[in-house]
Short mmCIF file of C-alpha atoms in Angstrom, two decimals:
data_model
loop_
_atom_site.label_atom_id
_atom_site.label_comp_id
_atom_site.label_asym_id
_atom_site.label_seq_id
_atom_site.Cartn_x
_atom_site.Cartn_y
_atom_site.Cartn_z
CA MET P 7 130.01 99.90 43.46
CA ALA P 8 129.16 96.51 44.97
CA ALA P 9 131.45 93.59 44.16
CA GLU P 10 130.04 91.03 41.76
CA THR P 11 128.79 87.82 43.42
CA PRO P 12 131.41 85.08 42.88
CA ASN P 13 130.74 81.79 41.15
CA ILE P 14 130.41 78.88 43.56
CA ILE P 15 130.25 76.32 40.74
CA GLU P 16 132.09 76.28 37.41
CA MET P 17 131.75 73.30 35.08
CA ILE P 18 134.05 73.83 32.09
CA GLY P 19 134.02 71.74 28.91
CA ILE P 20 132.12 68.85 30.49
CA THR P 21 131.65 65.94 28.08
CA LYS P 22 130.07 62.58 28.90
CA ALA P 23 129.21 59.87 26.38
CA PHE P 24 127.34 56.61 26.73
CA PRO P 25 127.17 53.92 24.01
CA GLY P 26 125.52 55.51 20.99
CA ILE P 27 124.90 58.94 22.54
CA VAL P 28 126.77 62.01 23.78
CA ALA P 29 124.79 63.04 26.88
CA ASN P 30 126.86 66.14 27.66
CA ASP P 31 128.72 67.82 24.78
CA ASN P 32 131.37 70.32 25.92
CA ILE P 33 129.05 71.99 28.46
CA ASN P 34 130.01 75.14 30.32
CA LEU P 35 127.94 76.08 33.37
CA GLU P 36 128.57 78.82 35.92
CA ILE P 37 126.40 79.27 39.00
CA LYS P 38 126.78 82.14 41.43
CA GLN P 39 126.85 81.75 45.17
CA ASN P 40 123.39 81.96 46.79
CA GLU P 41 121.57 81.64 43.44
CA ILE P 42 118.50 79.57 42.62
CA ARG P 43 119.20 78.09 39.18
CA ALA P 44 116.84 75.90 37.16
CA LEU P 45 118.05 73.31 34.65
CA LEU P 46 115.48 72.73 31.92
CA GLY P 47 115.53 70.35 28.96
CA GLU P 48 113.52 67.75 27.10
CA ASN P 49 114.02 64.03 27.68
CA GLY P 50 117.61 63.04 26.98
CA ALA P 51 118.86 66.64 26.97
CA GLY P 52 121.59 65.75 29.49
CA LYS P 53 120.57 67.77 32.55
CA SER P 54 120.41 64.86 35.02
CA THR P 55 123.70 63.47 33.68
CA LEU P 56 125.34 66.85 34.24
CA MET P 57 124.14 67.04 37.85
CA SER P 58 125.09 63.41 38.45
CA ILE P 59 128.64 64.38 37.44
CA LEU P 60 128.55 67.30 39.89
CA PHE P 61 127.33 64.99 42.66
CA GLY P 62 129.92 62.31 41.88
CA SER P 63 127.57 59.62 40.57
CA TYR P 64 129.26 59.75 37.13
CA ASP P 65 132.77 60.61 35.99
CA ALA P 66 133.00 63.08 33.12
CA ASP P 67 134.99 61.92 30.09
CA SER P 68 136.60 65.36 29.94
CA GLY P 69 136.29 68.79 31.48
CA VAL P 70 137.01 70.60 34.73
CA ILE P 71 134.87 71.29 37.80
CA LYS P 72 135.67 74.19 40.11
CA ILE P 73 133.98 74.65 43.49
CA ARG P 74 134.51 78.06 45.11
CA GLY P 75 137.19 78.80 42.50
CA LYS P 76 139.25 75.67 43.12
CA ALA P 77 139.51 72.76 40.68
CA VAL P 78 138.27 69.54 42.30
CA LYS P 79 137.90 65.84 41.55
CA ILE P 80 134.49 64.53 42.58
CA LYS P 81 134.96 60.78 42.34
CA ASP P 82 131.87 59.76 44.31
CA PRO P 83 128.97 61.21 46.36
CA ASN P 84 131.07 61.11 49.53
CA ALA P 85 133.55 63.47 47.89
CA ALA P 86 130.64 65.71 46.86
CA THR P 87 129.33 65.73 50.44
CA ALA P 88 132.78 66.73 51.72
CA LEU P 89 132.66 69.70 49.33
CA GLY P 90 129.27 70.79 50.69
CA ILE P 91 127.21 69.42 47.78
CA GLY P 92 123.98 67.56 48.53
CA MET P 93 121.31 66.08 46.28
CA VAL P 94 117.61 65.52 46.97
CA HIS P 95 116.70 62.67 44.65
CA GLN P 96 113.40 62.35 42.79
CA HIS P 97 112.94 58.84 44.21
CA PHE P 98 113.48 59.18 47.94
CA LYS P 99 116.20 57.04 49.51
CA LEU P 100 114.59 56.37 52.89
CA VAL P 101 114.26 53.32 55.14
CA HIS P 102 110.52 53.13 55.75
CA ASN P 103 110.56 51.36 59.11
CA TYR P 104 113.16 53.75 60.54
CA THR P 105 112.26 57.01 62.27
CA VAL P 106 112.81 60.44 60.74
CA ALA P 107 115.88 61.00 62.93
CA GLU P 108 117.35 57.57 62.17
CA ASN P 109 117.08 58.23 58.43
CA ILE P 110 118.63 61.68 58.66
CA VAL P 111 121.72 60.65 60.64
CA LEU P 112 122.20 57.29 58.89
CA GLY P 113 125.88 56.89 58.02
CA CYS P 114 127.09 59.70 60.30
CA GLU P 115 125.34 58.94 63.55
CA PRO P 116 126.15 60.55 66.92
CA LYS P 117 127.43 57.77 69.18
CA THR P 118 127.30 57.02 72.89
CA LYS P 119 130.47 56.13 74.81
CA ALA P 120 129.59 52.50 74.15
CA GLY P 121 129.65 53.14 70.40
CA LEU P 122 125.89 52.86 69.92
CA LEU P 123 123.49 55.32 68.30
CA ASP P 124 122.86 58.23 70.64
CA ARG P 125 119.18 58.48 69.84
CA ALA P 126 118.52 61.47 72.10
CA ALA P 127 121.37 63.47 70.56
CA ALA P 128 120.20 62.56 67.05
CA GLU P 129 116.63 63.62 67.73
CA LYS P 130 117.81 66.87 69.39
CA LYS P 131 120.02 67.79 66.42
CA VAL P 132 117.29 66.97 63.88
CA ALA P 133 114.75 69.04 65.82
CA GLU P 134 117.17 72.01 65.88
CA ILE P 135 117.82 71.91 62.11
CA SER P 136 114.12 71.35 61.41
CA GLU P 137 113.23 74.44 63.43
CA GLN P 138 116.02 76.54 61.92
CA TYR P 139 114.79 75.95 58.36
CA GLY P 140 111.07 75.86 59.10
CA LEU P 141 110.71 72.23 58.00
CA HIS P 142 108.64 71.14 61.01
CA VAL P 143 109.16 67.38 61.13
CA ASN P 144 108.82 65.14 64.17
CA PRO P 145 112.13 63.28 64.66
CA LYS P 146 110.33 60.33 66.30
CA ASP P 147 107.83 59.66 63.48
CA LYS P 148 108.37 56.60 61.32
CA ILE P 149 108.80 57.25 57.60
CA GLU P 150 105.98 54.82 56.74
CA ASP P 151 103.56 56.93 58.80
CA ILE P 152 104.22 60.35 57.24
CA THR P 153 103.10 61.97 53.99
CA VAL P 154 105.12 62.13 50.77
CA GLY P 155 105.64 65.85 51.33
CA MET P 156 107.05 65.18 54.80
CA GLN P 157 109.32 62.46 53.38
CA GLN P 158 110.76 65.03 51.01
CA ARG P 159 111.45 67.31 53.98
CA VAL P 160 113.36 64.43 55.56
CA GLU P 161 115.48 64.16 52.38
CA ILE P 162 116.20 67.89 52.59
CA LEU P 163 117.15 67.56 56.25
CA LYS P 164 119.55 64.70 55.38
CA VAL P 165 121.41 67.13 53.13
CA LEU P 166 121.34 69.97 55.67
CA TYR P 167 122.51 67.66 58.49
CA ARG P 168 125.62 67.03 56.40
CA SER P 169 126.23 70.81 56.15
CA ALA P 170 125.57 71.14 52.42
CA ASP P 171 125.52 74.68 51.08
CA ILE P 172 124.95 73.59 47.45
CA ILE P 173 121.69 71.62 47.11
CA ILE P 174 120.52 69.89 43.93
CA PHE P 175 116.79 69.07 43.63
CA ASP P 176 115.93 66.44 41.00
CA GLU P 177 112.30 66.84 39.80
CA PRO P 178 111.28 67.83 43.35
CA THR P 179 107.53 68.29 42.79
CA ALA P 180 106.76 65.09 40.84
CA VAL P 181 104.66 63.46 43.59
CA LEU P 182 103.47 66.44 45.64
CA THR P 183 100.02 67.98 46.06
CA PRO P 184 99.59 71.67 45.08
CA GLN P 185 99.76 72.67 48.75
CA GLU P 186 102.98 70.67 49.22
CA ILE P 187 104.44 72.33 46.11
CA ASP P 188 103.66 75.75 47.59
CA ASP P 189 105.31 74.68 50.85
CA LEU P 190 108.40 73.42 48.97
CA ILE P 191 108.77 76.72 47.11
CA LEU P 192 108.72 78.54 50.45
CA ILE P 193 111.32 76.12 51.82
CA ILE P 194 113.61 76.68 48.82
CA LYS P 195 113.31 80.45 49.25
CA ARG P 196 114.14 80.07 52.95
CA LEU P 197 117.20 77.98 52.07
CA LYS P 198 118.36 80.79 49.80
CA ALA P 199 117.80 83.29 52.61
CA GLU P 200 120.07 81.09 54.77
CA GLY P 201 122.82 81.44 52.15
CA LYS P 202 122.39 78.16 50.25
CA THR P 203 122.87 77.76 46.50
CA ILE P 204 120.04 75.80 44.87
CA ILE P 205 119.92 73.91 41.55
CA ILE P 206 116.53 72.57 40.42
CA ILE P 207 116.18 69.99 37.63
CA THR P 208 112.61 70.22 36.38
CA HIS P 209 110.31 70.23 33.35
CA LYS P 210 107.58 72.23 35.12
CA LEU P 211 107.75 75.73 33.70
CA LYS P 212 105.29 77.21 36.19
CA GLU P 213 107.56 76.26 39.09
CA ILE P 214 110.64 77.67 37.37
CA LYS P 215 108.80 80.98 37.10
CA ALA P 216 107.77 80.77 40.77
CA VAL P 217 111.13 80.12 42.36
CA ALA P 218 114.20 80.29 40.04
CA GLU P 219 116.27 83.39 39.32
CA ARG P 220 118.01 82.09 36.22
CA CYS P 221 117.36 79.10 33.99
CA THR P 222 119.84 77.17 31.86
CA VAL P 223 118.27 75.28 28.95
CA LEU P 224 119.85 72.14 27.50
CA ARG P 225 118.97 70.52 24.19
CA ARG P 226 120.59 67.34 22.85
CA GLY P 227 123.50 67.57 25.26
CA LYS P 228 124.36 71.22 24.57
CA VAL P 229 123.59 74.46 26.43
CA ILE P 230 121.11 76.50 24.38
CA GLY P 231 121.30 79.47 26.70
CA THR P 232 120.89 80.88 30.19
CA VAL P 233 118.17 83.46 30.81
CA ASP P 234 116.90 85.62 33.65
CA VAL P 235 113.57 83.99 34.54
CA ALA P 236 111.86 87.33 35.17
CA ASP P 237 112.54 88.37 31.57
CA VAL P 238 110.98 85.36 29.78
CA SER P 239 107.58 83.68 29.60
CA GLU P 240 106.78 80.00 30.00
CA GLY P 241 106.29 79.90 26.24
CA ASP P 242 109.77 81.34 25.69
CA LEU P 243 111.30 78.64 27.90
CA ALA P 244 109.36 75.88 26.16
CA GLU P 245 110.45 77.12 22.73
CA MET P 246 114.09 77.19 23.87
CA MET P 247 113.72 73.65 25.16
CA VAL P 248 112.19 72.01 22.06
CA GLY P 249 113.09 74.42 19.28
CA HIS P 250 109.55 75.43 18.31
CA ALA P 251 106.47 77.07 19.81
CA VAL P 252 104.36 74.87 22.11
CA LYS P 253 100.67 75.22 23.01
CA PHE P 254 100.00 74.53 26.70
CA GLU P 255 96.23 74.91 26.78
CA ILE P 256 94.81 72.45 24.29
CA GLU P 257 91.46 73.51 22.89
CA LYS P 258 88.79 70.85 23.22
CA ASN P 259 85.36 70.51 21.69
CA PRO P 260 82.23 70.52 23.87
CA PRO P 261 81.50 66.97 25.07
CA HIS P 262 78.79 64.80 23.56
CA PHE P 263 78.09 62.15 26.16
CA GLY P 264 76.58 58.81 25.28
CA GLU P 265 75.49 55.90 27.44
CA VAL P 266 77.55 54.57 30.33
CA VAL P 267 80.22 52.24 28.91
CA LEU P 268 82.39 51.40 31.94
CA GLN P 269 80.78 50.74 35.33
CA ILE P 270 82.88 50.09 38.43
CA GLU P 271 80.71 48.94 41.32
CA ASN P 272 81.99 48.78 44.92
CA ILE P 273 85.30 47.14 44.06
CA CYS P 274 87.99 46.23 46.59
CA VAL P 275 91.54 45.39 45.48
CA LYS P 276 94.58 44.34 47.52
CA ASN P 277 98.15 45.51 46.95
CA SER P 278 101.26 43.33 46.56
CA ARG P 279 101.58 43.09 50.37
CA GLY P 280 98.09 41.63 50.70
CA GLN P 281 96.63 44.83 52.19
CA LEU P 282 93.43 46.39 50.92
CA ALA P 283 94.47 49.32 48.70
CA VAL P 284 91.13 50.09 47.00
CA HIS P 285 88.07 50.28 49.28
CA ASP P 286 84.51 49.92 48.03
CA LEU P 287 85.16 52.18 45.04
CA SER P 288 82.48 53.01 42.46
CA LEU P 289 82.69 55.03 39.24
CA ASP P 290 81.07 55.14 35.82
CA VAL P 291 82.38 56.52 32.52
CA ARG P 292 80.23 57.41 29.54
CA ALA P 293 80.94 57.28 25.83
CA GLY P 294 82.54 60.55 24.72
CA GLU P 295 83.75 61.36 28.24
CA ILE P 296 87.12 61.67 29.95
CA LEU P 297 86.82 60.97 33.68
CA GLY P 298 90.02 61.92 35.48
CA ILE P 299 91.39 60.42 38.69
CA ALA P 300 93.48 62.93 40.67
CA GLY P 301 95.54 61.94 43.69
CA VAL P 302 98.98 61.70 45.25
CA ASP P 303 100.96 58.62 44.22
CA GLY P 304 100.38 55.59 46.44
CA ASN P 305 96.69 56.12 47.19
CA GLY P 306 95.40 53.07 45.32
CA GLN P 307 95.70 54.29 41.73
CA SER P 308 97.87 51.39 40.57
CA GLU P 309 95.67 48.80 42.24
CA LEU P 310 92.57 50.39 40.71
CA ILE P 311 94.15 50.06 37.26
CA TYR P 312 95.22 46.48 37.94
CA GLY P 313 91.74 45.55 39.13
CA ILE P 314 90.00 47.00 36.07
CA THR P 315 92.42 45.53 33.54
CA GLY P 316 92.64 42.08 35.16
CA MET P 317 96.24 42.32 36.35
CA GLN P 318 95.04 41.90 39.94
CA PRO P 319 91.91 39.99 41.07
CA LEU P 320 89.04 41.82 42.74
CA GLU P 321 88.33 40.99 46.36
CA SER P 322 84.73 42.11 45.87
CA GLY P 323 82.56 44.23 43.62
CA ARG P 324 82.18 44.02 39.87
CA ILE P 325 83.13 45.72 36.60
CA LEU P 326 80.76 46.05 33.64
CA LEU P 327 81.89 46.93 30.11
CA ASP P 328 78.99 47.93 27.87
CA GLY P 329 76.67 46.08 30.24
CA VAL P 330 78.71 42.85 30.28
CA ASP P 331 80.27 41.69 33.56
CA ILE P 332 84.03 41.30 32.98
CA SER P 333 84.97 41.05 36.66
CA ARG P 334 86.28 37.48 36.40
CA CYS P 335 87.51 37.65 32.81
CA THR P 336 91.16 37.09 31.87
CA ILE P 337 93.22 39.99 30.52
CA ARG P 338 92.81 38.67 26.96
CA GLU P 339 89.06 38.32 27.40
CA ARG P 340 88.85 41.94 28.60
CA ILE P 341 90.85 43.10 25.57
CA GLU P 342 88.56 41.14 23.26
CA ALA P 343 85.53 42.68 25.02
CA GLY P 344 86.83 46.15 24.06
CA LEU P 345 89.02 47.33 26.97
CA ALA P 346 92.22 49.15 25.95
CA HIS P 347 94.99 50.04 28.38
CA ILE P 348 97.83 52.57 28.19
CA PRO P 349 99.84 51.56 31.30
CA GLU P 350 101.59 53.77 33.85
CA ASP P 351 104.88 51.88 33.39
CA ARG P 352 105.48 51.52 29.67
CA HIS P 353 108.55 49.32 30.10
CA ARG P 354 107.04 46.91 32.60
CA HIS P 355 103.53 46.58 31.20
CA GLY P 356 103.45 48.25 27.77
CA LEU P 357 106.36 46.97 25.72
CA VAL P 358 108.89 44.21 25.26
CA LYS P 359 111.88 46.43 24.59
CA GLU P 360 113.63 43.83 22.42
CA PHE P 361 110.61 43.49 20.11
CA THR P 362 110.46 45.50 16.89
CA VAL P 363 107.88 48.22 16.36
CA ALA P 364 105.91 45.80 14.16
CA GLU P 365 105.93 43.10 16.84
CA SER P 366 104.94 45.66 19.47
CA ILE P 367 101.95 46.85 17.43
CA ALA P 368 100.73 43.25 17.07
CA LEU P 369 101.53 42.32 20.68
CA LYS P 370 97.90 42.02 21.83
CA ASN P 371 96.24 40.54 18.75
CA TYR P 372 99.01 38.70 16.93
CA TYR P 373 96.91 35.52 16.98
CA LEU P 374 94.13 37.07 14.89
CA PRO P 375 93.88 37.77 11.13
CA PRO P 376 95.50 39.44 9.26
CA TYR P 377 98.55 38.78 11.45
CA THR P 378 98.13 34.98 11.36
CA LYS P 379 97.28 32.48 8.69
CA ASN P 380 95.12 29.53 9.74
CA GLY P 381 95.76 30.53 13.34
CA LEU P 382 99.24 29.02 13.16
CA VAL P 383 101.64 31.08 11.04
CA LEU P 384 102.54 34.76 11.60
CA VAL P 385 102.19 36.92 8.50
CA GLU P 386 105.08 39.33 9.08
CA ALA P 387 104.33 41.35 5.96
CA GLU P 388 100.93 42.32 7.43
CA MET P 389 102.53 43.22 10.77
CA HIS P 390 105.03 45.55 9.09
CA LYS P 391 102.34 47.04 6.85
CA LYS P 392 100.18 47.96 9.84
CA ALA P 393 103.17 49.23 11.83
CA ASN P 394 104.29 51.54 9.02
CA GLU P 395 100.74 52.91 8.69
CA LEU P 396 100.70 53.77 12.41
CA ILE P 397 104.24 55.16 12.35
CA GLU P 398 103.06 57.72 9.81
CA ALA P 399 99.69 58.39 11.43
CA PHE P 400 101.11 58.91 14.94
CA ASP P 401 104.40 60.58 13.96
CA ILE P 402 106.52 57.86 15.58
CA ARG P 403 110.25 58.56 15.03
CA ALA P 404 111.42 54.99 14.59
CA GLY P 405 114.71 55.04 12.68
CA GLN P 406 114.40 51.89 10.54
CA ALA P 407 110.63 52.16 10.82
CA SER P 408 108.82 48.93 11.67
CA TYR P 409 112.10 46.98 12.08
CA THR P 410 113.38 49.28 14.84
CA ALA P 411 113.60 47.79 18.36
CA ALA P 412 111.03 49.49 20.61
CA GLY P 413 113.57 49.84 23.42
CA SER P 414 115.97 51.84 21.25
CA MET P 415 113.50 54.71 20.75
CA SER P 416 113.06 57.73 23.01
CA GLY P 417 110.48 57.64 25.81
CA GLY P 418 108.15 59.92 23.87
CA ASN P 419 108.20 57.70 20.81
CA GLN P 420 107.70 54.56 22.91
CA GLN P 421 104.62 56.23 24.41
CA LYS P 422 103.32 57.15 20.95
CA LEU P 423 103.78 53.50 19.91
CA ILE P 424 101.65 52.26 22.82
CA VAL P 425 98.99 54.90 22.19
CA ALA P 426 98.91 53.96 18.50
CA ARG P 427 98.43 50.27 19.30
CA GLU P 428 95.67 50.80 21.85
CA VAL P 429 93.79 53.33 19.73
CA ASP P 430 94.04 51.23 16.56
CA MET P 431 92.50 48.18 18.27
CA GLY P 432 89.22 50.10 18.45
CA GLY P 433 88.05 49.30 21.97
CA LYS P 434 85.02 50.83 23.66
CA ALA P 435 86.88 52.08 26.75
CA ILE P 436 90.48 53.08 27.40
CA ILE P 437 92.25 53.07 30.76
CA ILE P 438 95.03 55.65 30.47
CA ALA P 439 97.60 55.96 33.26
CA GLN P 440 100.30 58.65 33.51
CA PRO P 441 100.28 59.19 29.73
CA THR P 442 102.88 61.97 29.72
CA ARG P 443 105.05 61.01 32.68
CA GLY P 444 108.67 61.98 32.03
CA LEU P 445 107.98 63.33 28.54
CA ASP P 446 109.12 66.67 27.14
CA VAL P 447 106.62 69.37 26.26
CA GLY P 448 106.50 68.48 22.55
CA ALA P 449 105.58 64.85 23.19
CA ILE P 450 103.14 65.91 25.93
CA GLU P 451 101.27 68.17 23.51
CA TYR P 452 100.96 65.38 20.93
CA ILE P 453 99.77 62.70 23.39
CA ARG P 454 97.15 65.01 24.93
CA ARG P 455 95.75 65.87 21.50
CA ARG P 456 95.38 62.15 20.68
CA ILE P 457 93.53 61.51 23.95
CA LEU P 458 91.06 64.29 23.17
CA SER P 459 90.61 62.95 19.64
CA GLU P 460 89.60 59.54 21.01
CA ARG P 461 87.14 61.16 23.40
CA ASP P 462 85.61 63.01 20.43
CA ASN P 463 85.39 59.67 18.60
CA GLY P 464 83.07 58.40 21.32
CA ARG P 465 85.46 56.41 23.50
CA ALA P 466 84.92 56.19 27.25
CA ILE P 467 88.23 57.23 28.84
CA LEU P 468 89.37 56.80 32.43
CA LEU P 469 92.49 58.96 32.89
CA ILE P 470 94.76 58.54 35.92
CA SER P 471 97.46 61.22 36.23
CA PHE P 472 99.56 62.87 38.94
CA GLU P 473 99.80 66.00 36.78
CA LEU P 474 97.00 68.27 37.95
CA ASP P 475 97.26 70.55 34.95
CA GLU P 476 96.73 67.49 32.73
CA ILE P 477 93.64 66.47 34.68
CA MET P 478 92.24 70.01 34.64
CA ASN P 479 92.95 70.53 30.92
CA LEU P 480 91.69 67.22 29.52
CA CYS P 481 88.90 65.91 31.73
CA ASP P 482 85.13 66.41 31.65
CA ARG P 483 84.75 65.21 35.24
CA ILE P 484 87.35 64.84 37.98
CA ALA P 485 87.29 62.24 40.77
CA THR P 486 89.80 62.61 43.60
CA ILE P 487 91.22 59.51 45.29
CA SER P 488 92.74 59.32 48.77
CA LYS P 489 93.64 56.15 50.68
CA GLY P 490 91.90 53.98 48.09
CA GLN P 491 88.59 55.81 48.21
CA ILE P 492 86.93 58.46 46.07
CA VAL P 493 86.59 61.56 48.26
CA GLY P 494 84.88 63.78 45.70
CA ILE P 495 83.70 64.03 42.10
CA ALA P 496 83.17 67.33 40.31
CA ASN P 497 82.53 68.63 36.83
CA ALA P 498 85.57 70.20 35.19
CA GLY P 499 85.38 73.97 35.39
CA GLU P 500 83.62 73.89 38.76
CA VAL P 501 86.74 73.22 40.85
CA THR P 502 90.20 74.78 41.13
CA GLU P 503 93.55 73.03 41.47
CA ARG P 504 93.50 74.06 45.13
CA ASP P 505 90.07 72.43 45.67
CA ILE P 506 91.42 69.21 44.17
CA GLY P 507 94.60 69.49 46.23
CA ILE P 508 92.59 69.73 49.47
CA MET P 509 90.71 66.55 48.55
CA MET P 510 93.99 64.86 47.53
CA ALA P 511 95.12 65.41 51.09
CA GLY P 512 92.10 63.40 52.27
CA SER P 513 89.43 66.01 52.98
CA LYS P 514 85.97 65.03 51.79
CA GLY P 515 84.65 67.03 48.87
CA THR P 516 81.09 67.59 47.78
CA THR P 517 80.19 65.16 45.04
CA GLU P 518 78.74 67.14 42.17
CA GLU P 519 76.05 65.85 39.90
CA ARG P 520 77.42 64.68 36.58
CA ALA P 521 77.05 66.95 33.59
CA SER P 522 73.98 65.96 31.70
#
């Protein structure tokens, strides 16, 4: 009889509290050597906090950590590295004007006799590790010149260079194309074959099914259970995560297209560095239509949004809303013309976190009746009345209702608040960016249903999302953007995720005729 595989990690009675919340509540977690384990949980479940404790970024308030059967104190990431623990962060920690090799060896560089970086030795070592694990990076390339997928490989190589045999991946597929996700899954399986232990923090159930052996589900700081992935469905995992059944494929009514509402004609927009990020881009969106923009992060999506909404001036081209040129209008003038905007960064562009829910609802039209009297005095009773109506209509969990500070609510409820405000203002067109980013499956389901409801109400919707399943599920047409240009437009149902992924990588696609 074969001996049972030993535990390489034991976290016993781990508790961590922050002001007003217990993030980890007496958690026990055991992971076997050479296992691929997924950590799944809704927003605020405590999974990232738990892994940050394992990696030394946080100290637990109580509990014991054992690595390879021995109790250890992991006071910082350097201590974690010494124990063979590495972490590939969701937001890469790379120096963009350094080479691949320089980034990988940074902090533990091979030195010449004169004490300088031995560049040749560094590049040789990186090439050897890259070949060993099938990562195929060029040590001499600069980070700023390689793809996001390649940058992630560099992050993995940083961990392997430091001899980690326990590797934590934090939301590893958030900014990858479908092809890059497939490549990453193969890389993770190869790391397992080399004897590594892998922990993946993710909310993507499809990827858990593709690569993990077991999955531990957290809810509200507690472990709900650990399951063998082969024995459960995606629906089972989702129900464990949120406590009730979740529908992934949202049924939508056949579209009823009206006239073109939003016309974008040959626009060019610069980024914050003064470089052209959107090149001669044209699109049109009809009433009753959702036009999706698919693409890898950093290909001009943000600048496109800024240009349409007035947050960044156009270098050339024009934008028409219901036939009226709004290209040189202020943000307020665009709002008054009927342009709504659900921003990609809800904290930076959607909310003032210190404002109450009532103030947040009135943020864009506080100067108009019924919120003002004689254009001078705010009528707070009307603000709270409207806010409480929308709290009920949009199922916003707001504690003290309209008096609750927006910043004190969960991410999902903050997003519902923004959606409620933009929908209630009754505009003709809505620009929606990353509407479900970072949300748990319950909040995702709700937000997607509201978007479809607005489409059925005759709104023209431009949806920008990095989630391909969201684009495929919600949109009537799909435009793919690469390097600030549209490389293909197709009717939904006529393309696969792989087709879109190929165009996301920059290959030109055949532009399909719009559905009539």
